[in-house]
Amino acid sequence: IKYFSNIGSSKLSLISRQLSALVNSGVPIDQALDSVAQQIDPHTSNALKQVSLRVKSGFKLSESLEEFPESFDKLFCSLIKAGESSGELGKILEKTADFLEKKAKMSQEIIGALVYPVILFTVAIGIISLLLTYVVPSVVSQFSNLDQGLPFLTQALLFISNLLSNPVLYIGLVILFFTAYFSLRLYGFKKAKLRFDKSLLSIPILKNFLLDADLSRFASSLSILRAGNVSILEALSISSETISNHYLRDSIFKASRKVGEGESISKSLNTIQEIPGIFIQMISSGEKTGNLELMLEKLSNYLDSRFQNSTKIAMNLLEPLVIIILGLFVSLIVLAILLPLIQLNTLSTSL
């Protein structure tokens, strides 16, 4: 079997949208796959043609997709399987397209919010490093013959400058890197990742971003799977895979076992301290009214909207904050260079 590399959420969304339109129009699934394959890039087209060949051989679409796990993940295959089981493949494909579009948009918003500040910060750090390595030592050396000592700020920056130009620093960093790497191997990367992700959820502002993004995807995928009559335990297990934070994913996966023992979803998830109360309350309301799928969809839309608003606010605040912080660093360097000049001028005046 030939395997292909992963197909991104944006392309999967486009494929799902086109397949949905064709299937809803009464086009057989194998012909629909061939039609979509003709309109997409060669790499993805080859994967779809392989799936189409298996469908023509008598396999179901979900079974055919499962043969290419590197291209189509477990969640996507499960959503298709849910559509086949419920007899509403076209409808599920449309919902899957909406879900994948939302997922791709969320990722783009996160990247978009970070690109400018990261570039700005990287360039500024490079400039500051050059100033500290070359400019500060050459300027300060002009005052080395003064009988009077250099100001504290100038001495501090000169110490940092000498440190940056000392190869011992970089040797130490390399040793530290390998020490940390082998320590993590001994401790276990999975354990370290769980602890790190748990620590991220303890940071107030960052916590809200991570929870809104992850829980929105979780609620949306769970809603689609339940609408396709997938068992609640399987739906919870598959939906937990959409969560990027490993600690939260592991906690939800463990909590879902209690559902198998007869507990409600809301009660089992309530044991996870990091999940906000409104999330538990809305799920509880959906369970009591018998409209869990609809409530999960509303919950996902609410969290997605809150995430978008938070991202816009954070982006508007982050850019000027980075500029202010870097401006302070540059000001300190300029001040460290000017202070000896002011000191020399004062000394000349007094003489």
Short mmCIF file of C-alpha atoms in Angstrom, two decimals:
data_model
loop_
_atom_site.label_atom_id
_atom_site.label_comp_id
_atom_site.label_asym_id
_atom_site.label_seq_id
_atom_site.Cartn_x
_atom_site.Cartn_y
_atom_site.Cartn_z
CA ILE A 1 0.00 0.00 0.00
CA LYS A 2 1.31 3.43 -0.86
CA TYR A 3 1.12 5.99 1.91
CA PHE A 4 1.01 9.72 1.43
CA SER A 5 1.98 12.60 3.71
CA ASN A 6 -0.60 14.36 5.84
CA ILE A 7 -3.24 16.50 4.15
CA GLY A 8 -3.87 19.77 6.00
CA SER A 9 -7.16 20.89 7.49
CA SER A 10 -7.72 23.50 4.76
CA LYS A 11 -7.47 20.92 1.95
CA LEU A 12 -9.55 18.37 3.84
CA SER A 13 -12.18 21.05 4.33
CA LEU A 14 -12.22 21.79 0.60
CA ILE A 15 -12.45 18.08 -0.23
CA SER A 16 -15.30 17.59 2.26
CA ARG A 17 -17.19 20.61 0.91
CA GLN A 18 -16.93 19.43 -2.70
CA LEU A 19 -17.81 15.82 -1.85
CA SER A 20 -20.80 17.04 0.16
CA ALA A 21 -22.15 19.04 -2.81
CA LEU A 22 -21.69 16.11 -5.19
CA VAL A 23 -23.12 13.45 -2.85
CA ASN A 24 -26.14 15.63 -2.04
CA SER A 25 -26.70 15.97 -5.79
CA GLY A 26 -26.92 12.18 -6.12
CA VAL A 27 -23.46 11.55 -7.61
CA PRO A 28 -22.01 8.13 -6.58
CA ILE A 29 -19.15 8.45 -4.10
CA ASP A 30 -16.51 6.92 -6.42
CA GLN A 31 -17.40 9.37 -9.20
CA ALA A 32 -17.45 12.22 -6.69
CA LEU A 33 -13.91 11.28 -5.57
CA ASP A 34 -12.70 11.19 -9.20
CA SER A 35 -14.30 14.58 -9.86
CA VAL A 36 -12.66 16.21 -6.80
CA ALA A 37 -9.30 14.57 -7.67
CA GLN A 38 -9.32 16.38 -11.04
CA GLN A 39 -9.68 19.79 -9.40
CA ILE A 40 -7.02 19.57 -6.70
CA ASP A 41 -3.19 19.51 -6.51
CA PRO A 42 -1.34 16.39 -7.79
CA HIS A 43 -0.25 15.17 -4.33
CA THR A 44 -3.77 15.19 -2.87
CA SER A 45 -5.21 13.99 -6.18
CA ASN A 46 -3.11 10.81 -6.06
CA ALA A 47 -4.37 10.04 -2.54
CA LEU A 48 -8.00 10.52 -3.61
CA LYS A 49 -7.52 8.33 -6.68
CA GLN A 50 -6.19 5.53 -4.47
CA VAL A 51 -9.24 5.89 -2.20
CA SER A 52 -11.54 5.89 -5.25
CA LEU A 53 -10.00 2.64 -6.52
CA ARG A 54 -10.73 0.95 -3.19
CA VAL A 55 -14.32 2.25 -3.21
CA LYS A 56 -14.78 0.84 -6.72
CA SER A 57 -13.45 -2.49 -5.38
CA GLY A 58 -16.37 -2.66 -2.97
CA PHE A 59 -15.00 -1.04 0.18
CA LYS A 60 -16.85 1.69 2.07
CA LEU A 61 -15.46 5.24 1.90
CA SER A 62 -14.48 5.18 5.58
CA GLU A 63 -12.70 1.83 5.16
CA SER A 64 -10.86 3.13 2.11
CA LEU A 65 -9.76 6.29 3.95
CA GLU A 66 -8.50 4.24 6.91
CA GLU A 67 -5.97 2.57 4.59
CA PHE A 68 -4.15 5.92 4.34
CA PRO A 69 -3.74 7.09 7.98
CA GLU A 70 -0.88 9.43 7.06
CA SER A 71 -3.26 11.44 4.86
CA PHE A 72 -6.58 11.05 6.66
CA ASP A 73 -6.50 11.07 10.46
CA LYS A 74 -8.67 9.01 12.80
CA LEU A 75 -11.13 11.85 13.44
CA PHE A 76 -11.81 12.44 9.73
CA CYS A 77 -12.33 8.71 9.10
CA SER A 78 -14.65 8.46 12.11
CA LEU A 79 -16.74 11.41 10.92
CA ILE A 80 -17.14 9.79 7.49
CA LYS A 81 -18.02 6.48 9.14
CA ALA A 82 -20.65 8.27 11.24
CA GLY A 83 -22.17 9.72 8.05
CA GLU A 84 -22.32 6.30 6.44
CA SER A 85 -23.91 4.70 9.52
CA SER A 86 -26.57 7.39 9.82
CA GLY A 87 -27.33 7.40 6.08
CA GLU A 88 -26.59 11.15 5.96
CA LEU A 89 -23.12 11.17 4.44
CA GLY A 90 -23.70 14.42 2.55
CA LYS A 91 -24.88 16.24 5.69
CA ILE A 92 -21.99 14.92 7.80
CA LEU A 93 -19.50 15.88 5.06
CA GLU A 94 -20.86 19.42 5.15
CA LYS A 95 -20.55 19.57 8.95
CA THR A 96 -17.05 18.10 8.69
CA ALA A 97 -16.10 20.84 6.23
CA ASP A 98 -17.39 23.49 8.66
CA PHE A 99 -15.43 21.90 11.51
CA LEU A 100 -12.18 21.69 9.51
CA GLU A 101 -12.58 25.27 8.25
CA LYS A 102 -13.00 26.46 11.83
CA LYS A 103 -9.94 24.44 12.89
CA ALA A 104 -7.80 25.82 10.05
CA LYS A 105 -9.01 29.38 10.70
CA MET A 106 -8.16 29.08 14.39
CA SER A 107 -4.63 27.90 13.57
CA GLN A 108 -4.17 30.74 11.07
CA GLU A 109 -5.34 33.29 13.65
CA ILE A 110 -2.83 32.02 16.20
CA ILE A 111 0.01 32.10 13.66
CA GLY A 112 -1.11 35.49 12.34
CA ALA A 113 -1.18 36.96 15.85
CA LEU A 114 2.37 35.78 16.57
CA VAL A 115 4.19 36.33 13.25
CA TYR A 116 4.71 40.11 13.48
CA PRO A 117 5.74 40.23 17.18
CA VAL A 118 8.10 37.24 16.71
CA ILE A 119 9.78 38.80 13.65
CA LEU A 120 10.05 42.16 15.42
CA PHE A 121 11.45 40.55 18.57
CA THR A 122 13.98 38.43 16.59
CA VAL A 123 15.28 41.41 14.57
CA ALA A 124 15.49 43.60 17.67
CA ILE A 125 17.37 40.93 19.66
CA GLY A 126 19.82 40.61 16.75
CA ILE A 127 20.41 44.38 16.69
CA ILE A 128 20.79 44.55 20.49
CA SER A 129 23.26 41.63 20.39
CA LEU A 130 25.33 43.42 17.74
CA LEU A 131 25.30 46.62 19.80
CA LEU A 132 26.41 44.80 22.93
CA THR A 133 29.07 42.76 21.12
CA TYR A 134 30.68 45.44 18.94
CA VAL A 135 29.44 48.99 19.64
CA VAL A 136 29.40 49.10 23.47
CA PRO A 137 32.96 47.69 23.97
CA SER A 138 34.51 50.01 21.35
CA VAL A 139 32.82 53.11 22.76
CA VAL A 140 33.40 52.27 26.43
CA SER A 141 37.07 51.46 25.74
CA GLN A 142 37.57 55.18 25.01
CA PHE A 143 36.92 55.88 28.69
CA SER A 144 39.10 53.10 30.10
CA ASN A 145 41.97 55.50 30.81
CA LEU A 146 39.84 57.69 33.07
CA ASP A 147 40.92 57.74 36.68
CA GLN A 148 37.26 57.79 37.73
CA GLY A 149 35.29 54.51 37.57
CA LEU A 150 32.58 53.87 34.99
CA PRO A 151 28.90 54.19 35.97
CA PHE A 152 27.20 51.01 37.23
CA LEU A 153 24.88 50.70 34.19
CA THR A 154 27.85 50.96 31.82
CA GLN A 155 29.79 48.36 33.81
CA ALA A 156 26.79 46.02 33.79
CA LEU A 157 26.37 46.27 30.01
CA LEU A 158 30.10 45.87 29.52
CA PHE A 159 29.95 42.66 31.57
CA ILE A 160 27.07 41.35 29.39
CA SER A 161 29.02 42.37 26.27
CA ASN A 162 32.13 40.47 27.42
CA LEU A 163 29.93 37.49 28.28
CA LEU A 164 28.38 37.42 24.79
CA SER A 165 31.80 37.48 23.13
CA ASN A 166 33.17 34.73 25.38
CA PRO A 167 33.12 31.24 23.77
CA VAL A 168 32.78 29.66 27.22
CA LEU A 169 29.16 30.90 27.30
CA TYR A 170 28.27 28.99 24.12
CA ILE A 171 30.11 25.86 25.25
CA GLY A 172 28.15 26.04 28.50
CA LEU A 173 24.87 26.41 26.58
CA VAL A 174 25.67 23.34 24.45
CA ILE A 175 26.48 21.32 27.59
CA LEU A 176 23.25 22.57 29.21
CA PHE A 177 21.25 21.58 26.12
CA PHE A 178 22.57 18.02 26.05
CA THR A 179 22.17 17.71 29.82
CA ALA A 180 18.52 18.78 29.53
CA TYR A 181 17.97 16.44 26.57
CA PHE A 182 19.32 13.35 28.33
CA SER A 183 17.52 14.30 31.55
CA LEU A 184 14.26 14.43 29.61
CA ARG A 185 15.00 11.04 28.05
CA LEU A 186 15.55 9.54 31.49
CA TYR A 187 12.48 11.23 32.95
CA GLY A 188 10.36 10.53 29.87
CA PHE A 189 9.33 12.99 27.17
CA LYS A 190 5.65 12.16 27.66
CA LYS A 191 5.77 12.91 31.39
CA ALA A 192 7.69 16.12 30.74
CA LYS A 193 5.19 17.18 28.08
CA LEU A 194 2.26 16.50 30.42
CA ARG A 195 3.87 18.54 33.20
CA PHE A 196 4.75 21.38 30.82
CA ASP A 197 1.23 21.49 29.34
CA LYS A 198 -0.24 21.45 32.85
CA SER A 199 1.93 24.42 33.79
CA LEU A 200 0.66 26.31 30.71
CA LEU A 201 -2.89 25.92 32.03
CA SER A 202 -1.87 27.61 35.27
CA ILE A 203 -0.95 30.88 33.50
CA PRO A 204 -4.13 33.04 33.77
CA ILE A 205 -4.26 34.78 30.36
CA LEU A 206 -2.69 31.96 28.33
CA LYS A 207 -4.99 29.45 30.03
CA ASN A 208 -8.10 31.09 28.53
CA PHE A 209 -6.62 31.03 25.01
CA LEU A 210 -5.67 27.36 25.20
CA LEU A 211 -8.95 26.22 26.76
CA ASP A 212 -11.15 28.15 24.33
CA ALA A 213 -9.29 26.76 21.29
CA ASP A 214 -9.12 23.15 22.50
CA LEU A 215 -12.60 22.89 24.03
CA SER A 216 -14.17 24.49 20.95
CA ARG A 217 -12.68 21.77 18.72
CA PHE A 218 -13.60 19.08 21.24
CA ALA A 219 -17.25 20.20 21.50
CA SER A 220 -17.61 20.57 17.72
CA SER A 221 -16.21 17.11 16.89
CA LEU A 222 -18.23 15.49 19.70
CA SER A 223 -21.40 17.14 18.36
CA ILE A 224 -20.82 15.84 14.82
CA LEU A 225 -19.95 12.33 15.98
CA ARG A 226 -23.01 12.09 18.24
CA ALA A 227 -25.20 13.41 15.41
CA GLY A 228 -23.87 10.49 13.35
CA ASN A 229 -24.95 8.01 16.07
CA VAL A 230 -21.39 7.17 17.14
CA SER A 231 -21.40 5.69 20.66
CA ILE A 232 -20.69 8.23 23.39
CA LEU A 233 -17.55 6.43 24.60
CA GLU A 234 -16.06 6.21 21.10
CA ALA A 235 -17.08 9.81 20.37
CA LEU A 236 -15.40 11.06 23.55
CA SER A 237 -12.24 9.07 22.80
CA ILE A 238 -11.99 10.34 19.21
CA SER A 239 -12.91 13.94 20.11
CA SER A 240 -10.24 14.07 22.82
CA GLU A 241 -7.64 13.58 20.04
CA THR A 242 -8.49 17.05 18.69
CA ILE A 243 -7.12 18.64 21.89
CA SER A 244 -3.56 19.92 21.47
CA ASN A 245 -2.79 20.28 25.19
CA HIS A 246 -1.60 16.81 26.26
CA TYR A 247 -2.51 17.25 29.93
CA LEU A 248 -6.07 18.33 29.11
CA ARG A 249 -6.41 15.56 26.50
CA ASP A 250 -5.21 12.93 28.98
CA SER A 251 -7.56 14.27 31.69
CA ILE A 252 -10.61 14.16 29.39
CA PHE A 253 -9.69 10.68 28.18
CA LYS A 254 -9.49 9.43 31.79
CA ALA A 255 -12.74 11.21 32.71
CA SER A 256 -14.52 9.56 29.76
CA ARG A 257 -13.97 6.16 31.39
CA LYS A 258 -16.40 7.20 34.13
CA VAL A 259 -19.06 7.69 31.44
CA GLY A 260 -18.67 4.00 30.65
CA GLU A 261 -19.39 3.29 34.31
CA GLY A 262 -22.72 5.13 34.10
CA GLU A 263 -21.83 8.73 35.00
CA SER A 264 -23.06 11.65 32.91
CA ILE A 265 -20.61 13.52 30.67
CA SER A 266 -20.99 16.73 32.67
CA LYS A 267 -20.35 14.98 35.99
CA SER A 268 -17.25 13.17 34.69
CA LEU A 269 -15.78 16.33 33.12
CA ASN A 270 -16.54 18.30 36.30
CA THR A 271 -13.67 16.45 37.99
CA ILE A 272 -11.22 18.33 35.72
CA GLN A 273 -10.47 21.62 37.51
CA GLU A 274 -9.15 23.37 34.38
CA ILE A 275 -12.46 23.11 32.46
CA PRO A 276 -14.56 26.27 33.00
CA GLY A 277 -17.95 26.07 34.73
CA ILE A 278 -19.91 27.33 31.71
CA PHE A 279 -18.67 24.37 29.66
CA ILE A 280 -19.94 21.89 32.26
CA GLN A 281 -23.24 23.76 32.72
CA MET A 282 -24.08 23.83 29.01
CA ILE A 283 -23.29 20.12 28.59
CA SER A 284 -25.39 19.34 31.66
CA SER A 285 -28.25 21.38 30.20
CA GLY A 286 -27.96 19.49 26.89
CA GLU A 287 -28.06 16.14 28.67
CA LYS A 288 -31.14 17.08 30.70
CA THR A 289 -33.09 18.41 27.70
CA GLY A 290 -31.99 15.63 25.32
CA ASN A 291 -30.40 18.16 22.94
CA LEU A 292 -26.74 17.40 23.65
CA GLU A 293 -25.60 17.65 20.01
CA LEU A 294 -27.25 21.05 19.53
CA MET A 295 -25.91 22.36 22.84
CA LEU A 296 -22.39 21.17 21.98
CA GLU A 297 -22.59 22.97 18.63
CA LYS A 298 -23.69 26.20 20.36
CA LEU A 299 -20.97 25.78 22.96
CA SER A 300 -18.34 25.33 20.25
CA ASN A 301 -19.53 28.47 18.41
CA TYR A 302 -19.50 30.46 21.67
CA LEU A 303 -15.95 29.38 22.57
CA ASP A 304 -14.76 29.99 19.01
CA SER A 305 -16.22 33.51 19.05
CA ARG A 306 -14.62 34.22 22.43
CA PHE A 307 -11.28 32.93 21.16
CA GLN A 308 -11.41 35.18 18.08
CA ASN A 309 -12.22 38.25 20.18
CA SER A 310 -9.45 37.43 22.66
CA THR A 311 -6.97 36.93 19.82
CA LYS A 312 -7.77 40.34 18.31
CA ILE A 313 -7.39 42.08 21.68
CA ALA A 314 -4.14 40.23 22.45
CA MET A 315 -2.73 41.05 19.01
CA ASN A 316 -3.54 44.74 19.44
CA LEU A 317 -1.82 44.76 22.84
CA LEU A 318 1.14 42.51 22.01
CA GLU A 319 2.60 44.58 19.19
CA PRO A 320 2.97 47.87 21.13
CA LEU A 321 4.09 45.94 24.23
CA VAL A 322 6.95 44.29 22.33
CA ILE A 323 7.96 47.68 20.87
CA ILE A 324 7.92 49.32 24.32
CA ILE A 325 10.01 46.55 25.93
CA LEU A 326 12.57 46.58 23.12
CA GLY A 327 12.61 50.39 23.19
CA LEU A 328 13.52 50.25 26.89
CA PHE A 329 16.43 47.89 26.16
CA VAL A 330 17.78 50.16 23.41
CA SER A 331 17.33 53.19 25.69
CA LEU A 332 19.39 51.46 28.39
CA ILE A 333 22.20 50.78 25.91
CA VAL A 334 22.19 54.40 24.69
CA LEU A 335 22.11 55.63 28.30
CA ALA A 336 25.02 53.34 29.21
CA ILE A 337 27.07 54.92 26.40
CA LEU A 338 26.05 58.49 27.26
CA LEU A 339 26.66 58.26 31.01
CA PRO A 340 30.48 58.16 30.71
CA LEU A 341 30.31 61.16 28.35
CA ILE A 342 28.20 63.09 30.86
CA GLN A 343 30.57 62.02 33.64
CA LEU A 344 33.61 63.15 31.59
CA ASN A 345 31.92 66.47 30.80
CA THR A 346 31.17 67.04 34.51
CA LEU A 347 34.75 66.21 35.43
CA SER A 348 36.13 68.64 32.80
CA THR A 349 33.83 71.41 34.02
CA SER A 350 34.90 70.94 37.63
CA LEU A 351 38.55 71.20 36.60
#
